[in-house]
DNA sequence: TGCAGCATGTAACCTGTTACATGATTAG
DNA sequence: CTAATCATGTAACAGGTTACATGCTGCA
């Protein structure tokens, strides 16, 4: 995978949002500024170039609204290829590496899954996420037992925070897996 | 702060580690590969340029070990300026913005505090971290109440994960604050 | 009239990723 | 002898940040 079609977190977030409804660059900025996606930068220097890249890659298509007025507005929509690329990137596996270094990417993927991929793959995702998270948690806990006695206060406490954070994620993944499974059987 | 002396997470991590003991680039890579700092990339293409930048900025100083042998090794140590810059960056305030978009940076800062800044400033850090995290948590919970009913399953669950994550962090910060306070009073 | 919000963009700079490259030492 | 590990680097590329730039619309 030397050349990814979806090149960054921001691109994934944009495609995910556009899978809901077509939006302009400014609309996207507002979403990033006002919702839980605040974690993303809403800077025009990031969003407009990203949209341009996605358009060039054929994943989104911009339609100019109010062409004749003096304040045109370009509304972007997912193309069929864009939808395909999005689904592909949501469907990929969950690796230990992802859990350690790209948890935010995993959760971003998850957040857009409903409506794009079926309950089966979503359950697979949650199961492997829970497994890999629990697996890494064991590694971290072992490291904590081994090195905590020698660590200064803040180092030890920071490690504890890391452990707590993975514990919370593992719990959440298991709980959500159960909810989805039950819900599907209704 | 147009020009920061500590220009990235990686640079902060390097300075923090060097505040413990002098290390070579390879030593640093090993730490990043084998400890809880696995979240950092250990790629030579990141570390060696970072060390060079820090040296150029006068924050670290490299001494060539085994100069005459055929396998020289450059061991870097914090300079006085480097120690000062590190302390400054650990001592800065905790903003809401940091909590939302740079939690990893805050925790990285915290992890190196013991031994470099006093218990007073560390307590301040933990208190404001707990406050700002709890404050943002309220915002998130309000957003959850407002928008959850209209969200698809995975969107709602992802938001829940975000809420849980901030809850865990707020709990941890409060607990750690209490521990440090008690410990200091012994 | 003036200000906040709408709406889109560019350019310089910096950092990290990926891939490539080199060669020595040590354990089996 | 040979594979793993030690040890350090470079170069192309890509993406985000920051700062700058422009001009309209609606409201007070």
Short mmCIF file of C-alpha atoms (C1' of nucleotides) in Angstrom, two decimals:
data_model
loop_
_atom_site.label_atom_id
_atom_site.label_comp_id
_atom_site.label_asym_id
_atom_site.label_seq_id
_atom_site.Cartn_x
_atom_site.Cartn_y
_atom_site.Cartn_z
CA UNK A 1 0.00 0.00 0.00
CA UNK A 2 2.59 2.51 -1.07
CA UNK A 3 0.01 4.93 -2.36
CA UNK A 4 -3.08 5.27 -0.27
CA UNK A 5 -6.13 6.89 -1.75
CA UNK A 6 -7.19 8.12 1.67
CA UNK A 7 -4.10 9.91 2.75
CA UNK A 8 -4.82 11.24 6.22
CA UNK A 9 -7.16 11.38 9.18
CA UNK A 10 -8.60 14.56 7.83
CA UNK A 11 -9.40 12.96 4.47
CA UNK A 12 -11.12 10.05 6.17
CA UNK A 13 -13.16 12.43 8.31
CA UNK A 14 -14.16 14.45 5.25
CA UNK A 15 -15.22 11.36 3.30
CA UNK A 16 -17.13 10.05 6.29
CA UNK A 17 -19.01 13.30 6.69
CA UNK A 18 -19.75 13.55 2.98
CA UNK A 19 -21.16 10.02 3.09
CA UNK A 20 -23.92 11.54 5.21
CA UNK A 21 -24.68 14.49 3.00
CA UNK A 22 -22.91 16.74 0.47
CA UNK A 23 -21.19 19.68 2.06
CA UNK A 24 -19.04 22.66 1.20
CA UNK A 25 -15.60 23.28 2.63
CA UNK A 26 -17.10 25.83 4.93
CA UNK A 27 -19.75 23.39 6.13
CA UNK A 28 -17.02 20.93 6.97
CA UNK A 29 -15.12 23.57 8.88
CA UNK A 30 -18.21 24.31 10.92
CA UNK A 31 -18.65 20.65 11.76
CA UNK A 32 -15.03 20.42 12.86
CA UNK A 33 -15.42 23.54 14.96
CA UNK A 34 -18.68 22.78 16.67
CA UNK A 35 -19.01 19.03 17.16
CA UNK A 36 -17.02 16.31 18.89
CA UNK A 37 -14.78 16.38 15.83
CA UNK A 38 -13.22 19.49 17.36
CA UNK A 39 -10.14 17.35 17.70
CA UNK A 40 -9.62 18.08 14.02
CA UNK A 41 -8.22 21.31 12.84
CA UNK A 42 -10.71 23.38 10.93
CA UNK A 43 -8.07 25.51 9.32
CA UNK A 44 -8.76 26.37 5.70
CA UNK A 45 -5.14 25.61 4.94
CA UNK A 46 -5.86 21.98 5.70
CA UNK A 47 -9.41 21.52 4.45
CA UNK A 48 -9.36 23.13 1.02
CA UNK A 49 -6.17 21.38 -0.09
CA UNK A 50 -7.57 18.08 1.22
CA UNK A 51 -10.77 18.55 -0.79
CA UNK A 52 -8.72 19.34 -3.85
CA UNK A 53 -6.68 16.16 -3.40
CA UNK A 54 -9.79 14.08 -2.95
CA UNK A 55 -11.34 15.58 -6.05
CA UNK A 56 -8.20 14.94 -8.04
CA UNK A 57 -8.28 11.33 -6.87
CA UNK A 58 -11.88 11.09 -8.05
CA UNK A 59 -13.28 10.39 -4.60
CA UNK A 60 -15.40 13.53 -4.33
CA UNK A 61 -16.99 15.80 -6.86
CA UNK A 62 -17.63 19.50 -6.40
CA UNK A 63 -20.67 21.24 -7.83
CA UNK A 64 -20.70 25.00 -7.93
CA UNK A 65 -23.85 26.38 -6.41
CA UNK A 66 -25.08 29.89 -7.10
CA UNK A 67 -22.74 30.09 -10.04
CA UNK A 68 -23.95 33.44 -11.27
CA UNK A 69 -24.09 35.14 -7.90
CA UNK A 70 -21.10 36.91 -6.51
CA UNK A 71 -20.70 34.46 -3.66
CA UNK A 72 -20.35 31.04 -5.22
CA UNK A 73 -20.23 27.98 -3.08
CA UNK A 74 -18.80 24.64 -3.97
CA UNK A 75 -20.67 21.67 -2.58
CA UNK A 76 -18.82 18.38 -2.55
CA UNK A 77 -20.39 14.95 -2.77
CA UNK A 78 -18.95 11.44 -2.60
CA UNK A 79 -18.50 9.77 -5.96
CA UNK A 80 -19.10 6.06 -6.38
CA UNK A 81 -15.34 5.52 -6.26
CA UNK A 82 -15.14 7.63 -3.14
CA UNK A 83 -17.79 5.56 -1.46
CA UNK A 84 -15.89 2.42 -2.46
CA UNK A 85 -12.59 3.74 -1.13
CA UNK A 86 -14.27 4.76 2.10
CA UNK A 87 -15.85 1.35 2.55
CA UNK A 88 -12.52 -0.33 1.82
CA UNK A 89 -10.70 1.72 4.40
CA UNK A 90 -13.40 1.05 6.98
CA UNK A 91 -13.25 -2.67 6.25
CA UNK A 92 -9.52 -3.19 6.78
CA UNK A 93 -8.17 -5.26 9.66
CA UNK A 94 -7.25 -4.01 13.11
CA UNK A 95 -3.60 -4.52 13.93
CA UNK A 96 -1.74 -4.28 17.22
CA UNK A 97 0.26 -1.51 15.63
CA UNK A 98 -2.96 0.43 15.00
CA UNK A 99 -4.01 -0.03 18.60
CA UNK A 100 -0.69 1.30 19.87
CA UNK A 101 -0.11 4.16 17.52
CA UNK A 102 -3.32 4.95 15.70
CA UNK A 103 -6.21 4.43 18.11
CA UNK A 104 -7.72 7.71 16.98
CA UNK A 105 -7.72 6.44 13.41
CA UNK A 106 -9.48 3.25 14.48
CA UNK A 107 -12.17 5.14 16.35
CA UNK A 108 -12.64 7.53 13.48
CA UNK A 109 -13.13 4.56 11.17
CA UNK A 110 -15.61 3.03 13.54
CA UNK A 111 -17.63 6.20 13.87
CA UNK A 112 -18.59 6.10 10.19
CA UNK A 113 -19.31 2.41 9.83
CA UNK A 114 -23.07 2.29 10.30
CA UNK A 115 -24.83 2.56 6.98
CA UNK A 116 -21.67 1.83 5.03
CA UNK A 117 -20.75 -1.67 6.12
CA UNK A 118 -22.89 -4.41 7.60
CA UNK A 119 -23.25 -5.50 11.20
CA UNK A 120 -21.04 -8.55 10.56
CA UNK A 121 -17.88 -6.62 9.68
CA UNK A 122 -18.62 -4.09 12.41
CA UNK A 123 -18.76 -6.90 14.93
CA UNK A 124 -15.49 -8.30 13.58
CA UNK A 125 -13.93 -4.88 13.96
CA UNK A 126 -15.09 -4.52 17.54
CA UNK A 127 -14.02 -8.03 18.45
CA UNK A 128 -10.49 -7.69 17.10
CA UNK A 129 -10.25 -4.18 18.56
CA UNK A 130 -11.20 -5.57 21.96
CA UNK A 131 -8.75 -8.45 21.58
CA UNK A 132 -5.80 -6.39 20.44
CA UNK A 133 -6.46 -3.75 23.05
CA UNK A 134 -6.64 -6.36 25.80
CA UNK A 135 -3.47 -7.94 24.44
CA UNK A 136 -1.53 -4.72 24.50
CA UNK A 137 -2.99 -3.95 27.90
CA UNK A 138 -1.31 -7.07 29.26
CA UNK A 139 2.00 -5.93 27.84
CA UNK A 140 1.56 -2.52 29.44
CA UNK A 141 0.56 -3.98 32.78
CA UNK A 142 3.57 -6.25 32.75
CA UNK A 143 5.76 -3.27 31.98
CA UNK A 144 4.12 -1.39 34.82
CA UNK A 145 4.82 -4.19 37.31
CA UNK A 146 8.40 -4.43 36.15
CA UNK A 147 9.36 -0.78 35.97
CA UNK A 148 7.00 1.10 38.27
CA UNK A 149 9.08 0.66 41.46
CA UNK A 150 12.03 2.43 39.87
CA UNK A 151 10.07 5.25 38.28
CA UNK A 152 9.63 8.75 39.71
CA UNK A 153 6.13 9.76 40.72
CA UNK A 154 5.00 11.41 37.50
CA UNK A 155 6.46 8.74 35.29
CA UNK A 156 4.67 6.04 37.18
CA UNK A 157 1.40 7.98 37.23
CA UNK A 158 1.62 8.64 33.49
CA UNK A 159 2.05 4.94 32.86
CA UNK A 160 -0.96 4.31 35.06
CA UNK A 161 -2.95 6.72 32.93
CA UNK A 162 -1.97 4.80 29.84
CA UNK A 163 -3.09 1.54 31.42
CA UNK A 164 -6.39 3.09 32.53
CA UNK A 165 -6.97 4.49 29.08
CA UNK A 166 -6.53 1.11 27.37
CA UNK A 167 -8.68 -0.54 30.02
CA UNK A 168 -11.47 1.93 29.31
CA UNK A 169 -11.20 1.30 25.59
CA UNK A 170 -11.21 -2.48 25.99
CA UNK A 171 -14.27 -2.23 28.22
CA UNK A 172 -16.04 0.02 25.76
CA UNK A 173 -15.26 -2.23 22.80
CA UNK A 174 -16.60 -5.29 24.60
CA UNK A 175 -19.72 -3.49 25.77
CA UNK A 176 -20.41 -2.08 22.31
CA UNK A 177 -19.86 -5.49 20.74
CA UNK A 178 -22.48 -6.93 23.09
CA UNK A 179 -24.93 -4.13 22.37
CA UNK A 180 -24.65 -4.54 18.63
CA UNK A 181 -24.96 -8.30 18.81
CA UNK A 182 -28.08 -8.10 20.96
CA UNK A 183 -29.55 -5.37 18.82
CA UNK A 184 -29.05 -7.36 15.67
CA UNK A 185 -30.84 -10.37 17.10
CA UNK A 186 -34.02 -8.43 17.82
CA UNK B 1 5.28 32.01 20.50
CA UNK B 2 5.99 32.07 16.80
CA UNK B 3 9.20 30.16 17.20
CA UNK B 4 9.18 27.37 19.71
CA UNK B 5 12.42 25.89 20.86
CA UNK B 6 10.77 22.53 21.46
CA UNK B 7 9.21 21.92 18.12
CA UNK B 8 7.40 18.62 18.40
CA UNK B 9 6.24 15.77 20.58
CA UNK B 10 9.30 13.84 19.58
CA UNK B 11 11.62 16.64 20.67
CA UNK B 12 9.91 16.88 24.03
CA UNK B 13 10.19 13.13 24.50
CA UNK B 14 13.88 13.21 23.62
CA UNK B 15 14.62 16.06 26.01
CA UNK B 16 12.66 14.34 28.74
CA UNK B 17 14.57 11.12 28.31
CA UNK B 18 17.91 12.91 28.17
CA UNK B 19 17.03 14.66 31.43
CA UNK B 20 17.30 11.22 32.99
CA UNK B 21 20.61 10.25 31.47
CA UNK B 22 22.67 10.99 28.34
CA UNK B 23 21.84 8.72 25.45
CA UNK B 24 22.73 8.10 21.85
CA UNK B 25 20.26 8.21 19.00
CA UNK B 26 20.24 4.46 18.97
CA UNK B 27 19.54 4.30 22.69
CA UNK B 28 16.57 6.60 22.17
CA UNK B 29 15.29 4.41 19.37
CA UNK B 30 15.46 1.40 21.65
CA UNK B 31 13.48 3.19 24.33
CA UNK B 32 10.84 4.16 21.80
CA UNK B 33 10.66 0.62 20.53
CA UNK B 34 10.56 -1.26 23.80
CA UNK B 35 8.79 0.87 26.41
CA UNK B 36 5.37 2.47 26.75
CA UNK B 37 6.72 5.20 24.50
CA UNK B 38 6.10 2.80 21.63
CA UNK B 39 3.49 5.31 20.58
CA UNK B 40 6.42 7.28 19.18
CA UNK B 41 8.03 6.39 15.96
CA UNK B 42 11.54 5.10 16.36
CA UNK B 43 12.44 5.72 12.75
CA UNK B 44 15.95 7.05 12.22
CA UNK B 45 14.52 9.51 9.73
CA UNK B 46 12.75 11.21 12.62
CA UNK B 47 15.21 10.84 15.48
CA UNK B 48 18.52 11.82 13.95
CA UNK B 49 17.18 15.02 12.35
CA UNK B 50 15.45 15.88 15.64
CA UNK B 51 18.71 15.47 17.56
CA UNK B 52 20.43 17.66 15.02
CA UNK B 53 17.81 20.37 15.40
CA UNK B 54 18.05 20.25 19.17
CA UNK B 55 21.82 20.47 19.02
CA UNK B 56 21.62 23.41 16.65
CA UNK B 57 19.25 25.12 19.07
CA UNK B 58 21.77 24.53 21.85
CA UNK B 59 19.45 22.32 23.90
CA UNK B 60 21.55 19.18 23.68
CA UNK B 61 25.20 18.50 23.17
CA UNK B 62 26.69 15.46 21.51
CA UNK B 63 29.96 13.91 22.62
CA UNK B 64 31.62 11.36 20.37
CA UNK B 65 32.47 8.21 22.25
CA UNK B 66 35.05 5.72 21.04
CA UNK B 67 36.32 8.31 18.61
CA UNK B 68 39.23 6.23 17.39
CA UNK B 69 37.37 2.97 16.99
CA UNK B 70 35.63 2.16 13.78
CA UNK B 71 32.21 2.28 15.34
CA UNK B 72 31.84 5.71 16.90
CA UNK B 73 28.82 6.58 18.95
CA UNK B 74 27.47 9.99 19.68
CA UNK B 75 26.04 10.41 23.14
CA UNK B 76 23.79 13.40 23.70
CA UNK B 77 23.27 15.21 26.96
CA UNK B 78 21.01 18.08 27.97
CA UNK B 79 22.71 21.44 28.14
CA UNK B 80 21.78 23.98 30.79
CA UNK B 81 19.69 25.80 28.21
CA UNK B 82 18.05 22.55 27.25
CA UNK B 83 17.13 21.85 30.82
CA UNK B 84 15.71 25.37 31.09
CA UNK B 85 13.67 25.01 27.92
CA UNK B 86 12.37 21.67 29.09
CA UNK B 87 11.36 23.06 32.47
CA UNK B 88 9.65 26.01 30.77
CA UNK B 89 7.65 23.79 28.51
CA UNK B 90 6.64 21.56 31.41
CA UNK B 91 5.59 24.59 33.45
CA UNK B 92 3.21 26.16 30.92
CA UNK B 93 -0.53 26.38 31.58
CA UNK B 94 -3.13 23.79 30.61
CA UNK B 95 -5.71 25.15 28.20
CA UNK B 96 -9.04 23.74 27.10
CA UNK B 97 -7.61 23.66 23.61
CA UNK B 98 -4.81 21.40 24.86
CA UNK B 99 -7.30 19.08 26.48
CA UNK B 100 -9.30 18.78 23.28
CA UNK B 101 -6.56 18.51 20.72
CA UNK B 102 -3.30 17.75 22.50
CA UNK B 103 -4.03 15.45 25.41
CA UNK B 104 -1.07 13.29 24.43
CA UNK B 105 1.17 16.33 24.67
CA UNK B 106 -0.15 17.13 28.15
CA UNK B 107 0.45 13.58 29.38
CA UNK B 108 3.89 13.53 27.85
CA UNK B 109 4.69 16.75 29.69
CA UNK B 110 3.38 15.31 32.91
CA UNK B 111 5.39 12.13 32.62
CA UNK B 112 8.67 14.05 32.87
CA UNK B 113 7.77 16.48 35.62
CA UNK B 114 9.12 14.72 38.71
CA UNK B 115 12.63 15.84 39.40
CA UNK B 116 12.37 18.82 37.08
CA UNK B 117 9.64 20.92 38.66
CA UNK B 118 8.35 21.00 42.22
CA UNK B 119 5.29 19.38 43.69
CA UNK B 120 3.48 22.75 43.75
CA UNK B 121 3.48 23.28 39.98
CA UNK B 122 2.75 19.60 39.41
CA UNK B 123 -0.32 19.91 41.63
CA UNK B 124 -1.38 23.03 39.72
CA UNK B 125 -1.00 21.13 36.48
CA UNK B 126 -3.10 18.22 37.70
CA UNK B 127 -5.76 20.49 39.15
CA UNK B 128 -6.23 22.52 35.98
CA UNK B 129 -6.03 19.37 33.88
CA UNK B 130 -8.81 17.84 35.97
CA UNK B 131 -10.86 21.03 35.76
CA UNK B 132 -10.51 21.54 32.04
CA UNK B 133 -11.14 17.89 31.33
CA UNK B 134 -14.27 17.92 33.48
CA UNK B 135 -15.37 21.12 31.76
CA UNK B 136 -14.99 19.69 28.31
CA UNK B 137 -16.64 16.51 29.48
CA UNK B 138 -19.78 18.49 30.28
CA UNK B 139 -19.76 19.94 26.79
CA UNK B 140 -19.40 16.48 25.30
CA UNK B 141 -22.12 15.02 27.48
CA UNK B 142 -24.46 17.82 26.50
CA UNK B 143 -23.67 17.18 22.86
CA UNK B 144 -24.33 13.50 23.42
CA UNK B 145 -27.75 14.16 24.96
CA UNK B 146 -28.63 16.51 22.13
CA UNK B 147 -27.45 14.55 19.15
CA UNK B 148 -27.36 10.90 20.18
CA UNK B 149 -30.99 10.12 19.31
CA UNK B 150 -30.43 11.11 15.69
CA UNK B 151 -27.10 9.35 15.25
CA UNK B 152 -26.56 5.94 13.69
CA UNK B 153 -25.28 3.18 15.96
CA UNK B 154 -21.56 3.56 15.34
CA UNK B 155 -21.63 7.34 15.51
CA UNK B 156 -23.36 7.27 18.84
CA UNK B 157 -21.06 4.57 20.20
CA UNK B 158 -17.96 6.49 19.07
CA UNK B 159 -19.22 9.56 20.89
CA UNK B 160 -19.76 7.39 23.94
CA UNK B 161 -16.18 6.23 23.70
CA UNK B 162 -15.02 9.83 23.65
CA UNK B 163 -17.07 10.59 26.74
CA UNK B 164 -15.73 7.51 28.54
CA UNK B 165 -12.20 8.43 27.64
CA UNK B 166 -12.47 11.94 29.07
CA UNK B 167 -14.20 10.55 32.14
CA UNK B 168 -11.31 8.17 32.72
CA UNK B 169 -8.80 10.98 32.33
CA UNK B 170 -10.66 13.29 34.69
CA UNK B 171 -10.85 10.50 37.28
CA UNK B 172 -7.18 9.75 36.90
CA UNK B 173 -6.16 13.40 37.23
CA UNK B 174 -8.21 13.81 40.41
CA UNK B 175 -6.89 10.60 41.92
CA UNK B 176 -3.31 11.47 41.08
CA UNK B 177 -3.75 14.96 42.50
CA UNK B 178 -4.91 13.44 45.77
CA UNK B 179 -2.04 10.97 45.86
CA UNK B 180 0.56 13.64 45.32
CA UNK B 181 -0.98 15.93 47.89
CA UNK B 182 -1.08 13.21 50.52
CA UNK B 183 2.39 12.04 49.66
CA UNK B 184 3.79 15.52 50.01
CA UNK B 185 2.28 15.92 53.45
CA UNK B 186 4.04 12.88 54.83
"C1'" DT C 1 -21.39 52.63 8.95
"C1'" DG C 2 -19.22 48.92 10.71
"C1'" DC C 3 -18.80 44.34 12.33
"C1'" DA C 4 -19.63 39.46 12.47
"C1'" DG C 5 -20.12 35.71 9.73
"C1'" DC C 6 -19.96 33.51 5.02
"C1'" DA C 7 -16.76 31.46 1.77
"C1'" DT C 8 -12.56 30.35 -0.47
"C1'" DG C 9 -8.08 30.21 -1.17
"C1'" DT C 10 -2.39 30.62 -1.33
"C1'" DA C 11 2.48 30.25 0.35
"C1'" DA C 12 6.28 29.42 3.44
"C1'" DC C 13 7.78 26.46 6.63
"C1'" DC C 14 8.37 22.39 9.34
"C1'" DT C 15 8.02 17.67 10.73
"C1'" DG C 16 7.33 12.88 10.01
"C1'" DT C 17 7.14 8.76 6.83
"C1'" DT C 18 9.18 5.69 3.82
"C1'" DA C 19 12.78 3.88 1.62
"C1'" DC C 20 17.40 3.53 0.80
"C1'" DA C 21 22.30 3.17 2.20
"C1'" DT C 22 26.51 1.88 4.72
"C1'" DG C 23 29.45 -0.72 7.51
"C1'" DA C 24 31.09 -2.90 12.17
"C1'" DT C 25 30.57 -6.26 15.85
"C1'" DT C 26 29.07 -10.36 18.13
"C1'" DA C 27 26.81 -14.70 19.03
"C1'" DG C 28 25.78 -19.23 17.34
"C1'" DC D 1 30.33 -17.91 8.14
"C1'" DT D 2 26.29 -15.57 8.53
"C1'" DA D 3 22.58 -13.48 10.66
"C1'" DA D 4 21.18 -10.27 14.05
"C1'" DT D 5 22.18 -6.27 16.20
"C1'" DC D 6 24.78 -2.00 16.71
"C1'" DA D 7 24.90 2.66 14.82
"C1'" DT D 8 24.16 6.49 11.88
"C1'" DG D 9 22.60 8.80 8.36
"C1'" DT D 10 20.20 10.96 3.60
"C1'" DA D 11 16.48 12.16 0.21
"C1'" DA D 12 11.90 12.49 -1.72
"C1'" DC D 13 7.52 13.30 -0.56
"C1'" DA D 14 3.37 14.53 1.77
"C1'" DG D 15 0.52 16.77 5.00
"C1'" DG D 16 -0.58 20.21 8.61
"C1'" DT D 17 0.18 24.86 10.76
"C1'" DT D 18 0.35 29.56 10.56
"C1'" DA D 19 -0.29 33.60 8.48
"C1'" DC D 20 -1.92 36.21 4.94
"C1'" DA D 21 -5.43 37.62 1.47
"C1'" DT D 22 -9.90 38.70 -0.62
"C1'" DG D 23 -14.57 40.09 -0.90
"C1'" DC D 24 -19.65 39.52 -0.04
"C1'" DT D 25 -23.98 39.51 3.00
"C1'" DG D 26 -26.93 40.60 6.69
"C1'" DC D 27 -27.77 42.88 10.81
"C1'" DA D 28 -27.67 46.52 14.35
#
